[in-house]
Coordinates of C-alpha atoms and ligand atoms in Angstrom, one line a residue:
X291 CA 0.0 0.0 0.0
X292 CA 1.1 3.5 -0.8
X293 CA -0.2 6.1 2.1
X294 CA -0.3 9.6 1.2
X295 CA -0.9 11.9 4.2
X296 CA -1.8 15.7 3.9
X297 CA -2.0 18.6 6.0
X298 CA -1.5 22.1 6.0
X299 CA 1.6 22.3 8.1
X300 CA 4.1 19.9 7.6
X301 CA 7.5 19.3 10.0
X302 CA 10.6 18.3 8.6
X303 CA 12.6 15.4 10.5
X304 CA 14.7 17.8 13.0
X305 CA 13.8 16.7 16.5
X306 CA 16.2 19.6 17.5
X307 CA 13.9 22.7 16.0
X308 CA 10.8 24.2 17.3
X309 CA 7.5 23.2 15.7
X310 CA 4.2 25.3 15.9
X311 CA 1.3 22.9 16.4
X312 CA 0.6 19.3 17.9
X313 CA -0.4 18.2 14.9
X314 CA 2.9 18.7 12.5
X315 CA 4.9 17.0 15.6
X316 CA 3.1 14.1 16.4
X317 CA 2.4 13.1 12.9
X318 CA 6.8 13.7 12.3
X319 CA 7.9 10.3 13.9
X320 CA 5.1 8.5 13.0
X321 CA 4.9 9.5 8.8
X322 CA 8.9 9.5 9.5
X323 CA 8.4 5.5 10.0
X324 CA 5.9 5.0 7.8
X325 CA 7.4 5.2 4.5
X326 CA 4.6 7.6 3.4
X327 CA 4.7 10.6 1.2
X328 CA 3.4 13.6 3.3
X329 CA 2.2 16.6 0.9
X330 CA 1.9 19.7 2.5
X331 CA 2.1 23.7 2.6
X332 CA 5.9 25.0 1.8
X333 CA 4.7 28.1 3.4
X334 CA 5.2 30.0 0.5
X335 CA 3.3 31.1 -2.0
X336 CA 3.3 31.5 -6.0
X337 CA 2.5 34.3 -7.8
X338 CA 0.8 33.7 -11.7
X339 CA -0.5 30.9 -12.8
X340 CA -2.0 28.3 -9.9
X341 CA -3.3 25.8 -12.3
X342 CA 0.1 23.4 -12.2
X343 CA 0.8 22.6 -9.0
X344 CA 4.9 21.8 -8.1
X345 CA 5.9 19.8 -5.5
X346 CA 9.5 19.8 -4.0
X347 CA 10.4 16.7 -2.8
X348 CA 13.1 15.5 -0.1
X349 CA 13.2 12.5 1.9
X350 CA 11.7 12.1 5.5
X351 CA 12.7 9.0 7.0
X352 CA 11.4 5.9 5.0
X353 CA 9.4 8.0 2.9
X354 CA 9.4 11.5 1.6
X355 CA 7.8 15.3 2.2
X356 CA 6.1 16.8 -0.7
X357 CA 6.0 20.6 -0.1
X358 CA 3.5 22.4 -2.5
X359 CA 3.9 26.3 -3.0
X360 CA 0.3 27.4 -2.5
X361 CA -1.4 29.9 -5.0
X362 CA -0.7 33.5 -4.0
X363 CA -4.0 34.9 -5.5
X364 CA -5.8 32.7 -3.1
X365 CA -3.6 31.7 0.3
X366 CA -4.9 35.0 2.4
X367 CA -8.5 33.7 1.4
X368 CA -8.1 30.2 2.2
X369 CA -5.7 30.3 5.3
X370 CA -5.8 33.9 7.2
X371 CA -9.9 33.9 5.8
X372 CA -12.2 30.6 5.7
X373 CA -9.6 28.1 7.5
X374 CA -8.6 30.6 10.3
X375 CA -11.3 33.4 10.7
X376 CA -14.4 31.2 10.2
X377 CA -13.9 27.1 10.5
X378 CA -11.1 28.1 13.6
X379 CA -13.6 30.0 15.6
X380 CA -16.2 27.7 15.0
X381 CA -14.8 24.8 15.5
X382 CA -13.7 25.8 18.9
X383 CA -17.4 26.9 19.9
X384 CA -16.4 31.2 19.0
X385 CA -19.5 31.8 16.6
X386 CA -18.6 35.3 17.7
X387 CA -15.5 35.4 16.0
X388 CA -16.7 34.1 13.0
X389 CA -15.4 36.0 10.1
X390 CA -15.9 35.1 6.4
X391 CA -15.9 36.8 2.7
X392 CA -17.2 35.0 -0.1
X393 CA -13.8 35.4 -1.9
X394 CA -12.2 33.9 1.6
X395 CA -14.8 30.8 0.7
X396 CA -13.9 30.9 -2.9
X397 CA -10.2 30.6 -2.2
X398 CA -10.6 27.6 0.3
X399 CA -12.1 25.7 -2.2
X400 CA -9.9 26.9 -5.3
X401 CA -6.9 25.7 -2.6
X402 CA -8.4 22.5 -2.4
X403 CA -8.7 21.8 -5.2
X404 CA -5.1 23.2 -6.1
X405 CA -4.0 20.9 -3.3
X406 CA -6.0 17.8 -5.4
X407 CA -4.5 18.4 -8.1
X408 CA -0.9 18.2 -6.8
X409 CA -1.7 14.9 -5.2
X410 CA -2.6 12.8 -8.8
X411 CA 1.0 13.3 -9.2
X412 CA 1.2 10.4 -6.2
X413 CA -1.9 8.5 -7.0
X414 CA -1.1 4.8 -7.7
X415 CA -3.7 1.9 -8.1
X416 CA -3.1 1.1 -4.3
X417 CA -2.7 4.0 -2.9
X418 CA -4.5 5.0 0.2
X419 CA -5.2 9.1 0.9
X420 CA -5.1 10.3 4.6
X421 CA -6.1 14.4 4.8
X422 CA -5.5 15.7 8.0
X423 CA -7.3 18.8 9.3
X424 CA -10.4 21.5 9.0
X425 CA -8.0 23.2 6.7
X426 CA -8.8 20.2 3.5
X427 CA -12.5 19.7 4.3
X428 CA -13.4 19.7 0.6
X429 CA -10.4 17.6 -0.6
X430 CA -12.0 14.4 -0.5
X431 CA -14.8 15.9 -3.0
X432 CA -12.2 17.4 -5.2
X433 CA -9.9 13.9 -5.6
X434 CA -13.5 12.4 -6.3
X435 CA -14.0 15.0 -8.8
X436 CA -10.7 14.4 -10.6
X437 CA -11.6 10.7 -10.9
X438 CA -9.7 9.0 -7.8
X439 CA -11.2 6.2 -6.8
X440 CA -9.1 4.7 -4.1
X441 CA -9.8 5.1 -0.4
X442 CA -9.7 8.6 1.6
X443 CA -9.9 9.0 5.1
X444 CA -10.2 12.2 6.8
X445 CA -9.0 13.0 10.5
X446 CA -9.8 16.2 12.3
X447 CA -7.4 16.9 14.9
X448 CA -9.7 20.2 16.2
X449 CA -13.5 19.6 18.0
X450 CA -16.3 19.2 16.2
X451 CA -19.2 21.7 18.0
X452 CA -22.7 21.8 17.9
X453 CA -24.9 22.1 14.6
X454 CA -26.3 25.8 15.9
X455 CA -22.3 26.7 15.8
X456 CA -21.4 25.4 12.5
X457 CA -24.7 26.7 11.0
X458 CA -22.8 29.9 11.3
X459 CA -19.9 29.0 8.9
X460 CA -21.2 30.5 5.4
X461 CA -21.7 27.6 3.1
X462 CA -21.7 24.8 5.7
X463 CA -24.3 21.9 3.8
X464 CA -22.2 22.1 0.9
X465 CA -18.7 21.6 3.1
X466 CA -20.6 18.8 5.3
X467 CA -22.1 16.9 2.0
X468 CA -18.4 17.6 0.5
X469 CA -17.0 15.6 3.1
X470 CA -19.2 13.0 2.9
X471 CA -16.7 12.2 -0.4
X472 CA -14.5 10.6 2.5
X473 CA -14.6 6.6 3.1
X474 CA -13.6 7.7 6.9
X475 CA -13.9 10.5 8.8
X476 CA -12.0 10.3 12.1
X477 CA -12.4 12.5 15.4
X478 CA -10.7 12.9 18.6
X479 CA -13.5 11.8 20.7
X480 CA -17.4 10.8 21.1
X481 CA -18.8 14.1 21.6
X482 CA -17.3 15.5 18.7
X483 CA -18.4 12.2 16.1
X484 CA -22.1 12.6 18.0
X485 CA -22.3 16.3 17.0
X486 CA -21.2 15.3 13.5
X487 CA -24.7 12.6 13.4
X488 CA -26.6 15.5 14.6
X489 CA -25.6 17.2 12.1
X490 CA -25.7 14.9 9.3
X491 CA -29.1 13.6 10.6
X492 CA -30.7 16.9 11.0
X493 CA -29.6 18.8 8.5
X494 CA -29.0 16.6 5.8
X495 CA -31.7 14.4 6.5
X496 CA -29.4 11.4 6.3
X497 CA -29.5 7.9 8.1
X498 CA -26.7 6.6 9.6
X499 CA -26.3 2.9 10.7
X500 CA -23.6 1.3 12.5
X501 CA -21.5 4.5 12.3
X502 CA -22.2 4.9 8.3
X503 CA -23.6 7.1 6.7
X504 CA -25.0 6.9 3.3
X505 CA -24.9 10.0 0.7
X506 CA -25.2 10.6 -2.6
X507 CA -21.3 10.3 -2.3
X508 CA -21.4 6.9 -1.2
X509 CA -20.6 5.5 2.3
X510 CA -18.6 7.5 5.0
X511 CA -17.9 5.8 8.6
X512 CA -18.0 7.7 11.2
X513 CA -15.3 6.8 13.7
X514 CA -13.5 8.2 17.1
X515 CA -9.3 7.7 16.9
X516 CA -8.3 9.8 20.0
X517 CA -4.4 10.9 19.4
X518 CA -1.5 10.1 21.5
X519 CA 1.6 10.4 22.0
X520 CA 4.6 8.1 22.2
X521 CA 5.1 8.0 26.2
X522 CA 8.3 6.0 26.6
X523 CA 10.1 8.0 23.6
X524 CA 9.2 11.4 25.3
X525 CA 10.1 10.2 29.0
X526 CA 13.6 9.3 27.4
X527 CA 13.9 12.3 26.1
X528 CA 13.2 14.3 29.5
X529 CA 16.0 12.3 31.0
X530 CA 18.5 13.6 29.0
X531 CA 16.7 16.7 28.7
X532 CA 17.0 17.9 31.9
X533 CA 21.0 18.6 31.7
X534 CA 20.4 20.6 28.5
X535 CA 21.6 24.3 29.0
X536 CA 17.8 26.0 28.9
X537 CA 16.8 23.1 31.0
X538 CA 20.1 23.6 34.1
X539 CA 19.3 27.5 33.5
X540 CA 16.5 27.5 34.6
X541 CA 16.5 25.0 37.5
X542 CA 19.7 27.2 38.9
X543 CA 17.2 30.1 38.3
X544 CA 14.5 28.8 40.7
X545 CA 16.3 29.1 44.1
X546 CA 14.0 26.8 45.6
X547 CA 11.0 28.5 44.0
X548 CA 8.1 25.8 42.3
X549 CA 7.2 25.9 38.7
X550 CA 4.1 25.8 37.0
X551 CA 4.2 25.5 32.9
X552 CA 2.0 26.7 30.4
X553 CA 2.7 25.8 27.1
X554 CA 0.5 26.8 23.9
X555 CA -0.1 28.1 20.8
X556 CA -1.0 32.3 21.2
X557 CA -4.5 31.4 20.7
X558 CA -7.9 32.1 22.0
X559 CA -8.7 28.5 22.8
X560 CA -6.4 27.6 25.0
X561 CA -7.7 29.7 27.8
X562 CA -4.4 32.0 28.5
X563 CA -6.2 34.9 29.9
X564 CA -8.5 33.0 32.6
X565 CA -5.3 31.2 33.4
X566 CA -3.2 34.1 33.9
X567 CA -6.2 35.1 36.0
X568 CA -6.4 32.2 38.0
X569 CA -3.1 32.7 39.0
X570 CA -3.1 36.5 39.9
X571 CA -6.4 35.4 42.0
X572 CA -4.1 32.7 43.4
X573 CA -1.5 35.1 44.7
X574 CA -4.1 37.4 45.7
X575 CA -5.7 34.8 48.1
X576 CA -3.3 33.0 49.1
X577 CA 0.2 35.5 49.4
X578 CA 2.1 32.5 51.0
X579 CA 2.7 31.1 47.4
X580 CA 3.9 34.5 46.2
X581 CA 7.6 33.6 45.8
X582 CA 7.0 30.0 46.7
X583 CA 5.5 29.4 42.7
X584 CA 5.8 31.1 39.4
X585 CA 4.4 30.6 36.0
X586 CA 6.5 29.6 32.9
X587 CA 4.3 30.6 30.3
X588 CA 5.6 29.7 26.6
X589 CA 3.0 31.4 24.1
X590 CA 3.9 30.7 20.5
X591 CA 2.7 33.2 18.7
X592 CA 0.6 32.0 15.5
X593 CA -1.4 33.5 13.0
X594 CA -0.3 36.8 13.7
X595 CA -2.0 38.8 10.8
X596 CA -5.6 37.6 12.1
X597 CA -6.9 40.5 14.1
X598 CA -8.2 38.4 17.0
X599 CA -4.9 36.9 17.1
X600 CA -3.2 40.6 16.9
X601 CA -5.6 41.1 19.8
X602 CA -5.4 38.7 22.2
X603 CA -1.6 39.1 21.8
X604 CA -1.9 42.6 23.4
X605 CA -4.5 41.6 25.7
X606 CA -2.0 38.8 26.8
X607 CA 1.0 41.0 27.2
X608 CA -0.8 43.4 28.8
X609 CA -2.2 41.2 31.9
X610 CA 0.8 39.4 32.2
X611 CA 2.6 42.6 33.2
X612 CA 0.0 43.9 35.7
X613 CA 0.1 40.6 37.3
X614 CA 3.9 41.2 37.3
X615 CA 3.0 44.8 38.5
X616 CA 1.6 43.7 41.0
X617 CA 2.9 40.8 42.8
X618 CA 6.5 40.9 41.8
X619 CA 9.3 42.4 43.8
X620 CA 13.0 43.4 43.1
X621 CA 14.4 39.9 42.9
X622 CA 10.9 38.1 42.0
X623 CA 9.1 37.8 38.7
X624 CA 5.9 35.9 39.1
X625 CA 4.8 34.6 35.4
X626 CA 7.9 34.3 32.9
X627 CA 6.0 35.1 29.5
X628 CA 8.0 34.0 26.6
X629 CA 6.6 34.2 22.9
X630 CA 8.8 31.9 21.1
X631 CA 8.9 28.2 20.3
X632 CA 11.0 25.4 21.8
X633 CA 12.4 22.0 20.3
X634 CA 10.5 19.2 21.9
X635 CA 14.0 18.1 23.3
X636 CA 14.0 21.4 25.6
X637 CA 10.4 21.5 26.3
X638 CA 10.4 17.5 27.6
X639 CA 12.9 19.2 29.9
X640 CA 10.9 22.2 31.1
X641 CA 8.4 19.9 31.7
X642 CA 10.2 18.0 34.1
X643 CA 11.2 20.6 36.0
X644 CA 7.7 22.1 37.0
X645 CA 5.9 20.9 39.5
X646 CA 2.8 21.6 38.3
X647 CA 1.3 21.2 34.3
X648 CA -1.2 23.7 33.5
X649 CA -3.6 22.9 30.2
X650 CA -6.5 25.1 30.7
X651 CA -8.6 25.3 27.3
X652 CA -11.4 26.8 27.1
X653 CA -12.2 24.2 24.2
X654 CA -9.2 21.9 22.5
X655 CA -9.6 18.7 20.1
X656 CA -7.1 16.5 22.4
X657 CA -4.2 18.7 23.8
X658 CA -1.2 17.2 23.5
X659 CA 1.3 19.3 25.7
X660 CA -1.2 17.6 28.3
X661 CA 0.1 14.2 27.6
X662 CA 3.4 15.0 27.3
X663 CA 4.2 17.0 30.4
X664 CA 3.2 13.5 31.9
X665 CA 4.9 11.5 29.7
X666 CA 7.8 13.6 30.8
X667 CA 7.7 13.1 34.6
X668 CA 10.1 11.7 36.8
X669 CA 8.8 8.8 38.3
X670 CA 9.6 8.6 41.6
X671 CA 9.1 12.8 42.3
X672 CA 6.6 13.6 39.6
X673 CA 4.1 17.2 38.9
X674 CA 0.7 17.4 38.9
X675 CA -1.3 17.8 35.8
X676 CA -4.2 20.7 35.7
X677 CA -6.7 20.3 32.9
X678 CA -9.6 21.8 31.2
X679 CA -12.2 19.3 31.3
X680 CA -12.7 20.5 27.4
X681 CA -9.6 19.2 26.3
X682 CA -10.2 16.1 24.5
X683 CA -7.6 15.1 26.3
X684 CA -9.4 15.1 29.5
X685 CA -12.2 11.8 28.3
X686 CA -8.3 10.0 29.1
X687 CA -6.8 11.5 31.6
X688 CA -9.2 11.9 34.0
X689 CA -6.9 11.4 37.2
X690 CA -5.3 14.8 36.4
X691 CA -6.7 17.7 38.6
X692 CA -9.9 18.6 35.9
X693 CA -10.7 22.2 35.8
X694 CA -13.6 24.3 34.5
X695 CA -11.2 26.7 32.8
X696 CA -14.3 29.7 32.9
X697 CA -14.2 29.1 36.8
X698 CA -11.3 31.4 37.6
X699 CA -11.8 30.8 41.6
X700 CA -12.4 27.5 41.2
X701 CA -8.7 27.2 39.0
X702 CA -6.9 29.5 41.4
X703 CA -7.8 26.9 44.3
X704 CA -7.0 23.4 42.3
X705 CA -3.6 24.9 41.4
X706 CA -2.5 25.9 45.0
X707 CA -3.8 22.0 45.8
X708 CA -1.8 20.6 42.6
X709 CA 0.9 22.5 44.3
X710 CA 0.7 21.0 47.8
X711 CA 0.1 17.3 46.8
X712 CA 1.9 15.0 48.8
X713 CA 4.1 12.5 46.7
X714 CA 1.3 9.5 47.3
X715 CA -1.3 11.0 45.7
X716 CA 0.6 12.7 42.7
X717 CA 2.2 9.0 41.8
X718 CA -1.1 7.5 41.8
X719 CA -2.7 9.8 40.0
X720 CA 0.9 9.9 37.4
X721 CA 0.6 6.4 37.1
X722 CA -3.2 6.1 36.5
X723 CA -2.1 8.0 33.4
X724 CA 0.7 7.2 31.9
X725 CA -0.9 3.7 32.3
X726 CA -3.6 4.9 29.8
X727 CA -0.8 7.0 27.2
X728 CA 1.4 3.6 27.5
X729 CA -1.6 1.7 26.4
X730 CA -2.3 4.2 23.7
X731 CA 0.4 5.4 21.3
X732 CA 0.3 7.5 18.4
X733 CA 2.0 4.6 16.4
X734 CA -1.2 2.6 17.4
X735 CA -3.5 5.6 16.4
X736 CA -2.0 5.8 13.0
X737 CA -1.9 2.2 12.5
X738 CA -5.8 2.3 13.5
X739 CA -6.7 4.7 11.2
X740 CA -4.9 3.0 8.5
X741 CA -5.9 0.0 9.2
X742 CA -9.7 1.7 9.2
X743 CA -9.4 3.3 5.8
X744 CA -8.2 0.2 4.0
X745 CA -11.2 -1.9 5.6
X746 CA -13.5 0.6 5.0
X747 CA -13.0 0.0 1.0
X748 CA -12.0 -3.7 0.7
X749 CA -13.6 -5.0 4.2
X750 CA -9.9 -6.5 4.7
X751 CA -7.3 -5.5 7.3
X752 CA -4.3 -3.5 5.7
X753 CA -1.1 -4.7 5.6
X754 CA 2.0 -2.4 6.3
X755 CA 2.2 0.3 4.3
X756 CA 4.9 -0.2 2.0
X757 CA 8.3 2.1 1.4
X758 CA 7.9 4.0 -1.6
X759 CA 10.5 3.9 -4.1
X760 CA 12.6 6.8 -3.9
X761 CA 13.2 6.7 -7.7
X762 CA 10.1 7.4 -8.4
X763 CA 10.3 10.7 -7.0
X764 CA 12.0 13.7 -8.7
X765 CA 15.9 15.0 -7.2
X766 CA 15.7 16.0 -3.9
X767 CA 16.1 19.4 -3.1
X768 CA 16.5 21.3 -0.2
X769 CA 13.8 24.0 0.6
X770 CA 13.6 27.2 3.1
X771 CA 11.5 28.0 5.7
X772 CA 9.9 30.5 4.1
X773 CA 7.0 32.2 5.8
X774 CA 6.5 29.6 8.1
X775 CA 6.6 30.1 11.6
X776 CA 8.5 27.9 14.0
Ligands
G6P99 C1 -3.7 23.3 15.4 C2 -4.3 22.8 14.1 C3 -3.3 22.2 13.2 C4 -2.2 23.3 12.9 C5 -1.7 23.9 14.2 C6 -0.8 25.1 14.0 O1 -3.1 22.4 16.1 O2 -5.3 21.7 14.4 O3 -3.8 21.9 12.0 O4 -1.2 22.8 12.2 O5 -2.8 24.3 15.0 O6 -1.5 26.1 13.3 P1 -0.9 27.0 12.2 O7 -2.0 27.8 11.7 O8 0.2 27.8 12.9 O9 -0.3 26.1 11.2

């Protein structure tokens, strides 16, 4: 079998760099292993004609990385516009962010169908197509369009909310019936494949049975495939993290002092202002933890050009330094607000050294950074996890401390008891869940989903997917960063 996988984002194979997004960095090792071709954004776009997609191809492990230069004329539309300003905010449950043009519609389909096209260039009769993310909702339809006829399975890595929300994303029937052109559509958990069958059941007026449905497209399955991680690689990794230079810096920095982490994406989802709240509320309350814990908060900043982004940027910035304001001293800085990115090698590290994780989102598909900051504890001494009980991640890991991240009193009083946890409870509850992310790997979940796709066509397991030949594929060549934000 010859897997193709597409996203937006793509990561190269450099453990070493920063990468924006769980997706791009969980999918690495696993695609890596794989022998598939991933097809992606470059990052950059291409002025003139956007009829001919061109793909510059290197090698990634077994397989190879297919970056695609994206149509200029149409990438504000279709990324900044439909993908970011009106499936984003919906998808996370923000209908009041909702923003969307007709020509921002029009350019998300025209890059589908852009993106389509530069995948015939990998079809072969066994092939197997794997699209990844809100960002290719129409793809499926497009392939279809252009005549492929072998399997393709969706996955979206992002919740999927209520019908009244979607209903507020311009053109939503014909997206929804588009993606009924999928053989698979894969979520993170139940409540996000039971608002889909409202959806489909309600508004399209279709039956499903057993998990399919049936369309004029043909058959879809509906199916959950929560994410994970791969546990024992990212415990290894804090080990030797932990005598990295970032990681002894800031130990020798703490004098004593605990640490709490925060580690996201600068986005409105994951819940930074009522976090930053709950720990100013903290400090107000309870001034025997002021000095005794700060806040490492790593916000990478992303999508910078959106105006809610621009936004909450300044809104961020600005609260973090009244907290500072107001509860730090000469010689004592109470949240350490960084806006860059960090390698997974460092941030394993970081990880280990707080004593308390904090993952508050206000709504997030699975949340990764919650499973690793587990996955990264020492065994014997390790943190306590916080978590938004609207974090996918959450339906797993339910022995963490589970937060309602719009509760800001409520927050500021389950961190001050993550903090005081005696070492019984916080290995019982560490265990409970590293039990669960041992028994759940992200090479099983692509393995599942794979395996999925194929039955859902031929009814017959898959076998491995094979290496593809590397002379099939045209001279490597090495290719920038471009835009593309680490
Ligand atoms: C989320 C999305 C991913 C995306 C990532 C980074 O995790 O689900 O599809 O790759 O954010 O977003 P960006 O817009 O910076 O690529």
């Amino acid at each position: 079998m010859n897997l193709v996988v597409v996203s937006n984002r793509v990561a190269r194979g450099k453990a070493n760099e920063p990468m924006t997004g769980g997706l791009a960095a969980a999918l690495l090792p696993v695609v890596e292993n794989s022998g598939a071709i991933w097809v992606g954004s470059s990052g950059r776009v291409r002025e003139g004609s956007h009829k001919e997609p061109f793909a510059e191809i290197e090698a990634l492990g077994a397989g190879a990385l297919a970056t695609v230069d994206l149509p200029a004329a149409h990438y504000g539309g279709y990324y900044e516009g439909f993908a970011n300003s009106a499936l984003w905010p919906a998808l996370h449950s923000r209908s009041d962010l909702i923003r969307a043009s007709q020509e921002d519609y029009s350019s998300y389909r025209e890059v589908n169908a852009f993106i389509a096209r530069a995948l015939l260039r990998f079809r072969k009769p066994d092939a197997l197509f794997w699209v990844q993310d809100y960002h290719f909702l129409a793809l499926g339809a497009e392939l279809r369009d252009l005549g492929v006829r072998e399997p393709i399975g969706f996955f979206l890595h992002t919740p999927w909310p209520s019908s009244t929300v979607i209903e507020g994303v311009p053109h939503h029937r014909e997206l929804i019936e588009a993606m009924l052109a999928y053989d698979l559509i894969g979520f993170q958990t139940e409540a996000d494949c039971a608002n889909f069958h409202c959806y489909v059941r309600a508004e399209l007026g279709l039956e499903i049975h057993d998990g399919v449905v049936t369309s004029p497209r043909g058959r879809t399955r509906l199916t959950v495939f929560p994410i994970g991680i791969d546990a024992e690689k990212f415990a290894h990794a804090a080990t030797k993290a932990v005598s990295h230079p970032d990681v002894s810096r800031l130990r020798r920095s703490l004098n004593g002092e605990k640490l709490a982490i925060g580690v996201d994406r600068l986005d409105y989802s994951k819940g930074l202002i009522n976090r930053i709240k709950a720990f100013d509320r903290m400090w107000t309350t309870q001034p025997s933890l002021s000095r005794a814990v700060s806040l490492l908060q790593i916000a990478t900043p992303s999508r910078g050009s959106i105006e809610a982004y621009g936004q909450l940027q300044s809104e961020v910035a600005k609260l973090v330094s009244d907290v500072n304001g107001r509860h730090g001293e000469a010689d004592w800085t109470p949240i350490r607000y960084l806006n860059k990115g960090y390698s997974q090698a460092v941030l394993s590290g970081l990880y280990r050294t707080a004593q308390v994780g904090v993952v508050t989102p206000l709504h997030d598909g699975m949340n990764l950074v919650a499973k690793e900051y587990v996955a990264a504890q020492h065994p014997a001494d390790p943190g306590v996890l916080v978590l938004s009980k609207f974090a996918g991640a959450a339906n797993e890991l339910d022995t963490a401390l589970l937060v309602n991240p719009h509760d800001i009193d409520g927050m500021a009083r389950t961190i001050a008891t993550a903090l005081s946890m005696p070492l019984t409870e916080r290995r019982m509850r560490w265990e409970a869940m590293m039990t669960k992310l041992r028994g759940h790997t992200i090479q099983q979940w692509f393995g599942d989903f794979v395996e999925a796709l194929h039955e859902s066509r031929t009814g017959v397991p898959a076998t491995e997917p094979s290496i593809t030949e590397p002379s099939s594929l045209r001279p490597l060549r090495t290719v920038g960063s471009g835009s593309r934000i680490h």
